[in-house]
Short mmCIF file of C-alpha atoms and ligand atoms in Angstrom, two decimals:
data_model
loop_
_atom_site.label_atom_id
_atom_site.label_comp_id
_atom_site.label_asym_id
_atom_site.label_seq_id
_atom_site.Cartn_x
_atom_site.Cartn_y
_atom_site.Cartn_z
CA MET A 24 -0.02 -0.02 0.01
CA GLU A 25 2.97 2.32 0.70
CA SER A 26 4.02 1.77 -3.00
CA GLY A 27 0.74 3.29 -4.12
CA VAL A 28 -0.07 0.43 -6.38
CA HIS A 29 -3.79 -0.03 -6.78
CA PRO A 30 -5.59 -2.32 -7.08
CA LEU A 31 -3.53 -4.78 -4.98
CA ARG A 32 -3.74 -8.42 -5.80
CA GLY A 33 -2.41 -11.12 -3.41
CA HIS A 34 -2.60 -14.56 -1.93
CA ILE A 35 -2.51 -15.68 1.72
CA LEU A 36 -1.65 -19.21 2.70
CA ILE A 37 -3.03 -20.19 6.14
CA THR A 38 -1.69 -23.33 7.84
CA HIS A 39 -4.62 -23.63 10.26
CA THR A 40 -6.97 -21.32 12.17
CA HIS A 41 -5.42 -21.43 15.61
CA TRP A 42 -5.61 -17.93 16.93
CA ASP A 43 -1.89 -17.20 16.79
CA HIS A 44 -2.03 -17.75 13.04
CA ILE A 45 -5.04 -15.59 12.08
CA GLN A 46 -4.89 -12.70 14.51
CA GLY A 47 -3.33 -10.35 12.05
CA ILE A 48 -6.09 -10.60 9.47
CA PRO A 49 -8.55 -8.01 10.85
CA PHE A 50 -5.63 -5.49 10.88
CA PHE A 51 -4.42 -6.25 7.36
CA ASP A 52 -5.05 -2.97 5.60
CA PRO A 53 -5.07 -4.22 1.98
CA LEU A 54 -8.28 -6.18 2.81
CA PHE A 55 -10.23 -2.90 3.49
CA VAL A 56 -9.60 -1.23 0.22
CA PRO A 57 -12.23 -1.65 -2.53
CA GLY A 58 -10.86 -2.83 -5.75
CA ASN A 59 -8.26 -5.06 -4.15
CA GLU A 60 -8.46 -8.83 -4.75
CA TRP A 61 -7.26 -11.42 -2.36
CA ASP A 62 -7.18 -15.21 -2.36
CA ILE A 63 -7.10 -16.94 1.02
CA TYR A 64 -6.16 -20.65 1.25
CA ALA A 65 -6.54 -23.00 4.28
CA PRO A 66 -7.04 -26.79 4.95
CA ARG A 67 -10.41 -28.04 4.05
CA GLY A 68 -12.32 -29.72 6.80
CA LEU A 69 -12.00 -27.29 9.62
CA GLY A 70 -15.51 -28.09 10.55
CA SER A 71 -16.92 -24.72 9.84
CA SER A 72 -15.48 -23.24 6.64
CA LEU A 73 -12.44 -21.02 6.66
CA ARG A 74 -14.74 -18.06 5.88
CA GLU A 75 -16.79 -18.73 8.98
CA SER A 76 -13.75 -19.12 11.13
CA LEU A 77 -12.40 -15.75 10.03
CA ALA A 78 -15.78 -14.11 10.39
CA GLY A 79 -16.00 -15.58 13.95
CA GLN A 80 -13.01 -13.62 15.11
CA MET A 81 -14.40 -10.44 13.61
CA GLN A 82 -17.84 -10.70 15.25
CA TYR A 83 -19.22 -7.31 16.62
CA THR A 84 -18.35 -8.24 20.13
CA TYR A 85 -14.63 -8.43 19.30
CA PHE A 86 -14.08 -6.07 16.34
CA PRO A 87 -15.86 -2.98 14.93
CA VAL A 88 -15.73 -4.14 11.21
CA THR A 89 -17.27 -7.40 10.09
CA LEU A 90 -15.79 -9.66 7.48
CA GLU A 91 -18.59 -8.71 5.06
CA GLU A 92 -17.70 -5.00 5.40
CA LEU A 93 -14.09 -5.54 4.19
CA GLY A 94 -13.75 -3.57 0.95
CA ALA A 95 -11.60 -5.94 -1.04
CA ALA A 96 -12.88 -8.96 -3.03
CA ILE A 97 -11.92 -12.08 -1.10
CA ARG A 98 -12.00 -15.63 -2.45
CA TYR A 99 -11.63 -18.52 -0.06
CA HIS A 100 -10.06 -21.88 -1.02
CA ASP A 101 -10.29 -25.08 0.96
CA LEU A 102 -7.19 -27.25 0.50
CA VAL A 103 -6.28 -30.86 0.84
CA GLU A 104 -2.90 -32.53 0.48
CA GLY A 105 -1.67 -31.97 -3.10
CA VAL A 106 -0.25 -29.49 -5.61
CA PHE A 107 -1.68 -26.42 -7.21
CA GLU A 108 -0.32 -23.27 -8.86
CA ILE A 109 -0.50 -19.61 -8.06
CA GLY A 110 0.81 -17.84 -11.16
CA ASP A 111 4.19 -19.46 -11.83
CA ILE A 112 4.65 -20.60 -8.28
CA LYS A 113 4.08 -24.32 -7.72
CA VAL A 114 2.51 -24.88 -4.24
CA ARG A 115 2.57 -28.26 -2.52
CA THR A 116 0.66 -28.91 0.55
CA ARG A 117 1.34 -31.50 3.29
CA TYR A 118 -0.47 -32.34 6.49
CA MET A 119 1.39 -31.39 9.55
CA ASN A 120 1.18 -33.30 12.88
CA HIS A 121 -0.72 -30.82 15.17
CA PRO A 122 -3.90 -31.01 17.35
CA ALA A 123 -5.73 -28.94 14.69
CA LEU A 124 -5.91 -29.93 11.03
CA THR A 125 -2.81 -28.17 9.70
CA LEU A 126 -1.08 -27.91 6.30
CA GLY A 127 2.58 -27.06 5.65
CA TYR A 128 3.46 -25.37 2.31
CA ARG A 129 6.27 -25.89 -0.10
CA LEU A 130 6.69 -23.12 -2.78
CA ASP A 131 8.71 -23.70 -5.93
CA ALA A 132 9.55 -20.89 -8.28
CA ASP A 133 12.48 -19.68 -10.42
CA GLY A 134 14.52 -22.60 -9.35
CA VAL A 135 14.14 -21.90 -5.57
CA SER A 136 12.28 -23.81 -3.03
CA VAL A 137 10.89 -22.53 0.27
CA VAL A 138 9.10 -24.70 2.84
CA TYR A 139 6.92 -23.36 5.68
CA ALA A 140 6.40 -26.24 8.21
CA CYS A 141 4.46 -24.90 11.35
CA ASP A 142 2.80 -26.06 13.55
CA HIS A 143 4.29 -29.53 13.60
CA GLU A 144 5.36 -32.29 16.03
CA PRO A 145 7.49 -35.24 14.99
CA HIS A 146 5.25 -38.35 14.68
CA SER A 147 7.65 -40.50 16.81
CA ARG A 148 7.60 -39.15 20.29
CA GLN A 149 10.69 -41.19 21.10
CA TYR A 150 12.48 -39.45 18.28
CA ALA A 151 11.24 -36.19 19.40
CA ARG A 152 12.61 -36.77 22.87
CA GLY A 153 15.98 -37.77 21.45
CA THR A 154 15.70 -41.38 22.68
CA GLY A 155 14.66 -43.20 19.56
CA THR A 156 14.49 -43.26 15.75
CA MET A 157 12.00 -41.55 13.48
CA SER A 158 8.93 -43.17 12.11
CA GLU A 159 7.92 -43.69 8.37
CA GLN A 160 5.74 -40.59 8.78
CA ASP A 161 8.69 -38.53 9.88
CA ARG A 162 10.58 -39.65 6.81
CA ARG A 163 7.61 -38.42 4.73
CA HIS A 164 7.99 -35.00 6.42
CA ILE A 165 11.70 -35.02 5.44
CA GLU A 166 10.81 -35.81 1.80
CA PHE A 167 8.55 -32.81 1.85
CA MET A 168 11.44 -30.54 2.76
CA ARG A 169 13.97 -32.40 0.55
CA GLY A 170 16.70 -30.03 -0.92
CA ALA A 171 14.81 -26.85 0.01
CA ASP A 172 16.81 -23.56 -0.16
CA LEU A 173 14.90 -22.26 2.91
CA VAL A 174 12.84 -24.08 5.43
CA ILE A 175 10.91 -22.12 8.05
CA HIS A 176 10.20 -24.69 10.72
CA ASP A 177 8.50 -24.97 14.04
CA ALA A 178 11.07 -25.06 16.85
CA GLN A 179 9.16 -24.06 19.93
CA TYR A 180 10.82 -26.15 22.51
CA THR A 181 14.23 -27.33 23.76
CA THR A 182 14.40 -31.08 24.20
CA THR A 183 14.11 -30.61 27.95
CA GLU A 184 11.02 -28.40 27.71
CA TYR A 185 9.43 -30.79 25.25
CA ALA A 186 9.38 -33.58 27.88
CA ASN A 187 6.42 -31.66 29.49
CA LYS A 188 4.88 -30.67 26.20
CA ILE A 189 4.36 -33.97 24.43
CA GLY A 190 1.36 -33.88 22.20
CA TRP A 191 1.16 -30.05 22.04
CA GLY A 192 1.98 -30.24 18.42
CA HIS A 193 5.37 -28.54 18.20
CA THR A 194 8.96 -29.54 17.50
CA PRO A 195 12.05 -29.41 19.69
CA VAL A 196 14.82 -27.35 18.27
CA ASP A 197 17.25 -30.25 17.97
CA CYS A 198 14.75 -32.33 15.91
CA ALA A 199 14.05 -29.37 13.53
CA VAL A 200 17.73 -29.18 12.95
CA ASP A 201 18.16 -32.97 12.58
CA MET A 202 15.24 -33.39 10.16
CA SER A 203 16.35 -30.42 8.02
CA ARG A 204 19.89 -31.91 7.80
CA ALA A 205 18.49 -35.21 6.72
CA ALA A 206 16.54 -33.38 4.04
CA GLY A 207 19.60 -31.54 2.79
CA VAL A 208 18.16 -28.12 3.48
CA ARG A 209 20.33 -25.02 2.75
CA ARG A 210 18.95 -22.61 5.31
CA LEU A 211 16.87 -23.26 8.45
CA ALA A 212 14.88 -20.45 9.94
CA LEU A 213 13.63 -21.54 13.43
CA THR A 214 10.27 -20.10 14.37
CA HIS A 215 7.17 -20.38 16.46
CA HIS A 216 9.66 -19.70 19.28
CA ASP A 217 8.27 -20.34 22.77
CA PRO A 218 6.65 -17.08 24.02
CA LEU A 219 8.64 -17.25 27.24
CA ARG A 220 12.00 -17.28 25.45
CA SER A 221 13.77 -13.91 25.37
CA ASP A 222 15.60 -12.72 22.28
CA ASP A 223 18.93 -13.01 24.11
CA ARG A 224 18.29 -16.63 25.04
CA LEU A 225 17.21 -17.32 21.43
CA ASP A 226 20.41 -15.88 20.11
CA ALA A 227 22.37 -17.98 22.57
CA LEU A 228 20.51 -21.12 21.48
CA CYS A 229 21.32 -20.39 17.81
CA GLU A 230 24.93 -19.77 18.71
CA ASP A 231 25.14 -23.20 20.33
CA LEU A 232 23.48 -24.86 17.42
CA SER A 233 25.82 -23.31 14.85
CA THR A 234 28.95 -24.44 16.76
CA SER A 235 27.72 -27.95 17.35
CA LEU A 236 26.65 -28.54 13.75
CA PRO A 237 29.08 -30.99 12.04
CA GLN A 238 30.87 -29.41 9.16
CA ALA A 239 29.12 -31.19 6.30
CA VAL A 240 30.10 -30.91 2.59
CA ARG A 241 27.20 -28.54 2.12
CA PRO A 242 26.82 -26.67 5.44
CA MET A 243 23.37 -25.67 6.61
CA GLU A 244 22.79 -22.23 7.89
CA VAL A 245 20.57 -21.99 11.08
CA PHE A 246 19.06 -18.79 12.44
CA ALA A 247 16.04 -17.67 14.37
CA ALA A 248 13.34 -16.07 12.17
CA ALA A 249 12.31 -12.56 13.35
CA GLU A 250 9.62 -10.26 12.24
CA GLY A 251 10.60 -8.06 9.21
CA MET A 252 13.55 -10.31 8.36
CA VAL A 253 14.34 -10.58 4.59
CA VAL A 254 16.15 -13.63 3.30
CA GLU A 255 17.45 -13.46 -0.37
CA LEU A 256 17.56 -16.77 -2.17
CA GLU A 257 19.45 -17.52 -5.41
CA ALA A 258 18.49 -20.16 -7.81
CA SER A 259 20.82 -23.09 -7.07
CA LEU A 260 22.26 -25.08 -9.99
CA ASP A 261 21.02 -28.47 -8.82
CA ILE A 262 17.35 -27.92 -9.53
CA LYS A 263 17.00 -31.36 -10.92
CA GLU A 264 17.80 -32.94 -7.52
CA LYS A 265 14.88 -31.05 -5.89
CA ASP A 266 12.34 -31.74 -8.66
CA THR A 267 9.78 -33.98 -7.04
CA GLU A 268 7.45 -34.44 -9.86
CA ASN A 269 6.23 -37.86 -8.58
CA PHE A 270 5.15 -36.21 -5.43
CA SER A 271 1.84 -37.90 -4.45
CA ALA A 272 -0.72 -35.14 -5.27
CA ILE A 273 -4.09 -36.31 -4.10
CA ALA A 274 -6.34 -33.44 -5.03
CA SER A 275 -6.10 -29.68 -5.89
CA ILE A 276 -8.04 -26.67 -4.93
CA VAL A 277 -11.80 -26.81 -5.01
CA PRO A 278 -13.01 -24.15 -7.48
CA ALA A 279 -16.38 -22.49 -7.50
CA LEU A 280 -18.99 -25.13 -7.33
CA HIS A 281 -21.91 -23.26 -8.72
CA GLU A 282 -20.24 -23.39 -12.09
CA HIS A 283 -20.81 -27.17 -12.23
CA GLN A 284 -23.95 -28.67 -13.63
CA VAL A 285 -25.08 -32.12 -12.48
CA LEU A 286 -27.65 -34.10 -14.44
CA ILE A 287 -29.84 -36.36 -12.33
CA GLY A 288 -31.45 -38.93 -14.55
CA ILE A 289 -33.28 -40.79 -11.87
CA ALA A 290 -36.97 -41.84 -12.04
CA ASN A 291 -37.28 -42.95 -8.44
CA GLU A 292 -38.50 -39.72 -6.74
CA THR A 293 -37.17 -40.36 -3.26
CA LEU A 294 -33.74 -41.29 -4.55
CA ALA A 295 -33.69 -38.29 -6.92
CA ALA A 296 -34.73 -35.94 -4.13
CA LYS A 297 -32.04 -37.20 -1.75
CA ILE A 298 -29.32 -36.70 -4.37
CA GLN A 299 -30.67 -33.37 -5.41
CA GLN A 300 -30.73 -32.19 -1.85
CA ALA A 301 -27.09 -33.22 -1.36
CA ALA A 302 -26.10 -31.42 -4.57
CA GLN A 303 -27.93 -28.28 -3.66
CA ALA A 304 -26.18 -28.13 -0.30
CA ASP A 305 -22.96 -27.47 -2.17
CA ASN A 306 -24.55 -25.00 -4.63
CA LEU A 307 -24.12 -27.41 -7.70
CA ARG A 308 -26.52 -26.62 -10.45
CA ILE A 309 -29.09 -29.33 -11.08
CA LEU A 310 -30.74 -30.57 -14.28
CA GLN A 311 -33.27 -33.37 -14.19
CA ALA A 312 -34.29 -36.02 -16.79
CA GLU A 313 -36.58 -38.98 -16.40
CA THR A 314 -36.04 -40.97 -19.48
CA SER A 315 -32.95 -42.18 -21.42
CA GLU A 316 -33.90 -39.87 -24.33
CA GLU A 317 -34.04 -36.81 -22.15
CA VAL A 318 -30.65 -37.70 -20.66
CA LEU A 319 -29.01 -38.02 -24.02
CA GLY A 320 -30.63 -34.87 -25.23
CA ILE A 321 -29.23 -32.82 -22.34
CA VAL A 322 -25.74 -34.37 -22.63
CA ARG A 323 -25.66 -33.49 -26.35
CA SER A 324 -26.61 -29.88 -25.77
CA THR A 325 -25.06 -28.93 -22.39
CA ARG A 326 -21.58 -28.92 -20.76
CA LEU A 327 -22.09 -31.10 -17.68
CA SER A 328 -19.81 -31.97 -14.75
CA LEU A 329 -21.55 -35.17 -13.78
CA VAL A 330 -24.43 -37.43 -14.74
CA ILE A 331 -26.10 -39.80 -12.19
CA LEU A 332 -28.44 -42.51 -13.38
CA ASP A 333 -30.15 -45.34 -11.58
CA ASP A 334 -30.66 -48.90 -12.66
CA GLY A 335 -34.37 -48.70 -12.24
CA GLN A 336 -34.52 -45.97 -14.93
CA VAL A 337 -37.76 -45.50 -16.74
CA GLY A 338 -37.53 -46.47 -20.49
CA GLY A 339 -34.24 -48.34 -20.65
CA ASP A 340 -31.51 -49.53 -18.37
CA ALA A 341 -28.77 -47.29 -17.08
CA LEU A 342 -25.85 -49.29 -18.58
CA GLU A 343 -27.50 -48.85 -21.99
CA THR A 344 -27.86 -45.11 -21.52
CA CYS A 345 -24.26 -44.93 -20.28
CA ARG A 346 -23.03 -46.59 -23.43
CA ALA A 347 -25.03 -44.26 -25.55
CA ILE A 348 -23.53 -41.31 -23.78
CA ARG A 349 -20.05 -42.63 -24.51
CA ASN A 350 -21.08 -42.79 -28.24
CA ILE A 351 -22.20 -39.27 -28.53
CA ASP A 352 -19.89 -37.46 -30.84
CA VAL A 353 -19.05 -34.39 -28.67
CA ASP A 354 -15.78 -34.13 -26.68
CA HIS A 355 -17.31 -33.46 -23.35
CA ALA A 356 -19.43 -36.62 -23.46
CA ARG A 357 -16.55 -39.02 -23.67
CA ASP A 358 -14.83 -38.16 -20.32
CA LEU A 359 -17.95 -36.93 -18.50
CA PRO A 360 -18.18 -38.82 -15.14
CA VAL A 361 -21.29 -41.17 -15.29
CA ILE A 362 -22.40 -42.60 -11.95
CA ILE A 363 -25.06 -45.37 -11.49
CA ALA A 364 -27.02 -45.65 -8.30
CA ALA A 365 -27.74 -49.30 -7.69
CA ASN A 366 -27.99 -51.93 -4.91
CA ALA A 367 -24.77 -53.66 -6.19
CA GLU A 368 -22.05 -53.12 -8.79
CA SER A 369 -22.38 -54.82 -12.11
CA ASP A 370 -19.44 -56.42 -13.89
CA ALA A 371 -20.58 -55.00 -17.17
CA GLY A 372 -20.01 -51.43 -15.73
CA SER A 373 -16.52 -50.76 -16.95
CA GLU A 374 -17.15 -51.91 -20.51
CA ALA A 375 -20.28 -49.70 -20.64
CA GLY A 376 -18.14 -46.70 -19.50
CA VAL A 377 -19.52 -46.34 -15.96
CA THR A 378 -17.21 -44.10 -13.99
CA ASP A 379 -18.36 -45.16 -10.45
CA TRP A 380 -21.23 -46.71 -8.53
CA LEU A 381 -23.35 -45.27 -5.82
CA ILE A 382 -24.43 -48.23 -3.74
CA GLN A 383 -27.51 -47.97 -1.65
CA PRO A 384 -28.39 -47.41 1.07
CA PHE A 385 -26.33 -44.30 1.79
CA THR A 386 -26.70 -41.25 4.02
CA SER A 387 -26.94 -37.74 2.52
CA GLU A 388 -23.60 -36.76 3.93
CA TYR A 389 -21.98 -39.67 2.16
CA VAL A 390 -23.59 -38.90 -1.21
CA ARG A 391 -22.53 -35.23 -0.74
CA THR A 392 -18.88 -36.01 -0.21
CA ARG A 393 -18.86 -38.40 -3.24
CA LEU A 394 -20.61 -35.83 -5.41
CA LEU A 395 -17.98 -33.27 -4.76
CA ALA A 396 -15.20 -35.80 -5.54
CA TRP A 397 -16.87 -36.82 -8.82
CA VAL A 398 -17.46 -33.17 -9.83
CA MET A 399 -13.89 -32.25 -8.96
CA ARG A 400 -12.68 -35.41 -10.66
CA SER A 401 -10.62 -36.04 -7.54
CA MET A 402 -10.37 -39.16 -5.46
CA CYS A 403 -12.98 -39.44 -2.74
CA ARG A 404 -11.04 -40.53 0.33
CA TRP A 405 -14.02 -41.87 2.10
CA ARG A 406 -15.39 -45.30 1.32
CA ARG A 407 -18.18 -47.09 3.16
CA ALA A 408 -17.49 -50.71 4.05
CA PRO A 409 -19.20 -53.40 1.93
CA PHE A 410 -21.55 -55.73 3.90
CA PRO A 411 -20.04 -58.92 5.23
CA GLU A 412 -21.10 -62.06 3.37
CA ASN A 413 -22.94 -63.40 6.39
CA GLU A 414 -24.74 -60.03 6.91
CA ALA A 415 -28.18 -61.53 7.41
CA ARG A 416 -27.03 -64.09 10.03
CA ARG A 417 -24.87 -61.48 11.64
CA ILE A 418 -27.75 -59.07 12.12
CA GLU A 419 -29.93 -61.90 13.48
CA ALA A 420 -27.21 -62.78 15.95
CA LEU A 421 -26.75 -59.18 16.94
CA LYS A 422 -30.50 -58.86 17.75
CA GLU A 423 -30.28 -62.02 19.76
CA LEU A 424 -27.83 -60.38 22.00
CA LYS A 425 -30.50 -57.89 23.06
CA LEU A 426 -27.83 -55.25 23.74
CA LEU A 427 -28.85 -52.57 21.24
CA ASP A 428 -30.25 -49.43 22.93
CA THR A 429 -29.84 -50.85 26.42
CA LYS A 430 -28.64 -49.09 29.53
CA ILE A 431 -24.99 -48.48 30.46
CA GLU A 432 -23.51 -51.64 32.17
CA ASP A 433 -20.49 -51.66 34.27
CA ARG A 434 -19.21 -54.93 32.95
CA PHE A 435 -18.48 -53.15 29.58
CA GLU A 436 -17.64 -49.69 31.10
CA ARG A 437 -14.80 -51.16 33.05
CA ILE A 438 -13.24 -52.73 29.96
CA THR A 439 -13.35 -49.43 28.04
CA ARG A 440 -12.01 -47.59 31.02
CA ILE A 441 -9.10 -50.02 31.29
CA ALA A 442 -8.48 -49.84 27.55
CA ALA A 443 -8.33 -46.00 27.48
CA ALA A 444 -5.85 -46.07 30.33
CA ALA A 445 -3.78 -48.98 29.09
CA PHE A 446 -3.32 -47.48 25.64
CA ASP A 447 -3.25 -43.86 26.66
CA VAL A 448 -6.03 -42.92 24.20
CA PRO A 449 -8.85 -40.40 24.74
CA ILE A 450 -11.59 -42.68 23.40
CA ALA A 451 -12.32 -46.34 23.79
CA LEU A 452 -15.55 -48.00 22.65
CA VAL A 453 -17.61 -51.22 22.54
CA THR A 454 -19.54 -50.79 19.26
CA LEU A 455 -22.41 -52.74 17.76
CA VAL A 456 -22.75 -52.46 13.90
CA ASP A 457 -26.48 -52.38 13.25
CA GLN A 458 -28.19 -52.41 9.91
CA ASP A 459 -27.67 -48.79 9.07
CA ARG A 460 -25.95 -47.36 12.17
CA GLN A 461 -23.27 -48.21 14.71
CA TRP A 462 -24.43 -47.96 18.24
CA PHE A 463 -22.05 -47.76 21.27
CA LYS A 464 -22.67 -50.23 24.05
CA SER A 465 -19.95 -48.65 26.06
CA ARG A 466 -18.25 -45.30 25.25
CA PHE A 467 -15.34 -43.84 27.07
CA GLY A 468 -14.51 -40.29 26.10
CA LEU A 469 -17.24 -39.87 23.52
CA SER A 470 -20.60 -38.08 23.90
CA VAL A 471 -22.50 -39.23 20.81
CA THR A 472 -24.36 -42.48 21.21
CA GLU A 473 -24.34 -43.72 17.49
CA THR A 474 -23.17 -42.74 14.02
CA PRO A 475 -24.43 -43.74 10.54
CA ARG A 476 -22.94 -47.02 9.24
CA ASP A 477 -21.33 -45.44 6.36
CA GLN A 478 -19.13 -43.38 8.61
CA ALA A 479 -18.22 -46.32 10.85
CA PHE A 480 -14.62 -47.44 10.90
CA CYS A 481 -15.94 -50.53 12.75
CA ALA A 482 -18.00 -51.59 9.78
CA HIS A 483 -14.65 -52.21 8.00
CA THR A 484 -13.16 -53.99 11.09
CA ILE A 485 -15.92 -56.59 11.26
CA LEU A 486 -15.08 -57.77 7.66
CA ASP A 487 -11.93 -59.30 9.05
CA LYS A 488 -11.00 -61.77 11.79
CA ASP A 489 -8.22 -59.79 13.31
CA VAL A 490 -7.32 -56.26 14.56
CA MET A 491 -7.62 -53.44 12.10
CA ILE A 492 -5.21 -50.54 12.57
CA VAL A 493 -5.30 -47.10 10.87
CA ARG A 494 -2.13 -45.38 11.97
CA ASP A 495 -3.10 -42.08 10.41
CA THR A 496 -6.53 -41.60 8.97
CA LEU A 497 -5.44 -38.63 6.73
CA LEU A 498 -3.21 -40.95 4.78
CA ASP A 499 -5.84 -43.66 4.33
CA PRO A 500 -7.95 -43.40 1.18
CA ARG A 501 -10.78 -45.14 2.97
CA PHE A 502 -11.04 -42.58 5.75
CA ALA A 503 -9.22 -39.21 4.98
CA ASP A 504 -12.55 -37.47 3.97
CA ASN A 505 -14.70 -39.35 6.54
CA PRO A 506 -16.82 -36.83 8.57
CA LEU A 507 -15.49 -38.32 11.79
CA VAL A 508 -11.97 -37.48 10.57
CA ILE A 509 -12.55 -33.98 9.16
CA GLY A 510 -15.03 -33.06 11.87
CA GLU A 511 -15.61 -34.10 15.48
CA PRO A 512 -14.19 -36.24 17.11
CA ARG A 513 -11.38 -35.72 14.52
CA ILE A 514 -10.11 -39.32 14.46
CA ARG A 515 -6.50 -39.61 13.42
CA PHE A 516 -5.74 -43.08 14.78
CA TYR A 517 -7.98 -46.09 15.00
CA ALA A 518 -7.44 -49.69 16.22
CA GLY A 519 -10.31 -52.09 16.32
CA TYR A 520 -10.75 -55.66 17.47
CA PRO A 521 -13.59 -57.53 15.68
CA LEU A 522 -15.66 -59.20 18.43
CA THR A 523 -16.73 -62.70 17.40
CA LEU A 524 -19.69 -64.61 18.66
CA PRO A 525 -19.83 -68.41 19.21
CA ASN A 526 -21.61 -68.71 15.71
CA GLY A 527 -18.73 -67.05 13.99
CA THR A 528 -20.41 -63.71 13.16
CA SER A 529 -19.14 -60.29 14.41
CA PRO A 530 -21.67 -57.97 16.04
CA GLY A 531 -19.15 -55.13 16.50
CA THR A 532 -15.81 -54.24 17.93
CA LEU A 533 -13.74 -53.10 20.85
CA CYS A 534 -11.95 -50.10 19.49
CA LEU A 535 -9.41 -47.40 20.40
CA ILE A 536 -9.42 -43.88 19.00
CA ASP A 537 -6.99 -41.01 19.14
CA THR A 538 -6.88 -37.57 17.69
CA ARG A 539 -3.15 -38.04 16.84
CA PRO A 540 -1.52 -40.50 14.47
CA ARG A 541 0.03 -43.36 16.41
CA GLU A 542 1.77 -46.68 16.19
CA LEU A 543 0.75 -49.82 18.02
CA ASP A 544 3.50 -52.57 18.61
CA GLU A 545 2.86 -56.26 18.74
CA VAL A 546 2.74 -56.46 22.48
CA LYS A 547 -0.01 -53.73 22.58
CA ILE A 548 -1.92 -55.43 19.71
CA ASN A 549 -1.98 -58.66 21.84
CA LEU A 550 -3.27 -56.67 24.74
CA LEU A 551 -6.13 -55.30 22.62
CA ARG A 552 -6.90 -58.92 21.55
CA ASP A 553 -6.96 -59.95 25.25
CA LEU A 554 -9.33 -57.14 26.17
CA GLY A 555 -11.56 -57.88 23.17
CA ARG A 556 -11.86 -61.52 24.37
CA LEU A 557 -13.09 -60.25 27.64
CA VAL A 558 -15.85 -58.34 25.84
CA GLU A 559 -16.72 -61.46 23.88
CA ARG A 560 -17.09 -63.37 27.05
CA GLU A 561 -19.45 -60.79 28.50
CA MET A 562 -21.47 -60.85 25.37
CA ALA A 563 -21.73 -64.63 25.20
CA ALA A 564 -22.99 -64.65 28.81
CA THR A 565 -26.22 -62.91 27.78
CA LEU A 566 -26.93 -65.39 24.99
CA PRO A 567 -29.56 -68.03 25.74
CA SER A 568 -27.71 -71.26 26.20
ZN1 ZN B 14 -1.50 -24.37 16.32
ZN1 ZN B 15 0.89 -21.95 16.22
#
């Protein structure tokens, strides 16, 4: 603004909406000037949208100007892990390990790479304490920083201080240095300094670090980042080495949804209404057709983002309609996603050109998430579990237990209490997987009493005979977009033991949940099996003999 340039155009990348990271926004002058244009980016799945989070801190009680009154045009972008471009800058995002959903950013432009990795805690707590080695996840973090010219890294604690701050989501200084060295980083700017550390003590800390760093072939410069500091970076010659093209991009920015048109070619009114409602919730534009001819007519004349058909379609079967769409001689018909809602997938689908199936029954939240993924042509990282082969017998056995919707019983409560304590997890549950929901017979650390079955991790667990472990939900394509992961209770770790009844069916699980990624060693897995067998014994005791 001092330069007098108008209008001003800019981009703001936000790691997460913890207060220390967004406090400056209401005081950022360029946002108040009409004509200016700003793009604001933050991780998707913060529960309420980014816009709402920012509006929250500018409510009238706290601040005289509301978000709506800001003069500049502001666009909000929800991000997941992946790659996107801002002008000629390539931006990569990577989830950090922090109590709130947080992204780190890597910017590549003009042969220079800069990484911003705050707020982050090493995944292996032993490694963070200096008493063990790093985990696979930590190596992934290092890959993210590989060869960067400048890494601005979380370094809030000393190793001694960290011992009392485990799980707070921040990195000890020594770890930040060690990981950056392993990544071959040129310059390391330490930041997110502990608020109690004075500038003098910070200088002394950096002095110590510089003298203790081994003189490598390519030395790494370490300093404490300070407000107003400017670091000049020159393009290094070994750009090739840093080029990480095969970086696992999962999805990119979600653009404006109202520009997408969805054609619902479904004759069944209830089903059509349910899908339409889900699409409208995300401002997608909806077109409707009831017959195959109408569907084909609209596909010919309109640029669509998605077509959904159902196999009970009036005047022809959906596979036939899909084949006909693929044969329409306009470009946009050939790669148009075509989804069929059905009770089961058909083998003939891929030959007919079906993109995906929407298997019934499903909740509206589930179809909403899938719709977005299809429209954006990105992977939907939320999959509902198929039904077990013995589903009918399983449900029958579950009803026979007479445990659904019964009162709290101490014989189960004590087991979840012990489990939570023994595994040091905030949540431990005895779950029962019913026809279309999972109900909790015992729940330690969780207030809700049931969830829809298509959200249930345990619906996956009961498909198998042994413990299912999800070390980090955000990295698992079955769960990363699950509402229980992106919203409350923000599951990051799950371990479930499938309970088995004497007749061989599985009514539910004993499971452990944490809001942080974790590992479970063989000793602990055995302990979970042991506790699971105690639950099985209690259940069998209620069966008529
Ligand atoms: Zn934070
Ligand atoms: Zn922070």
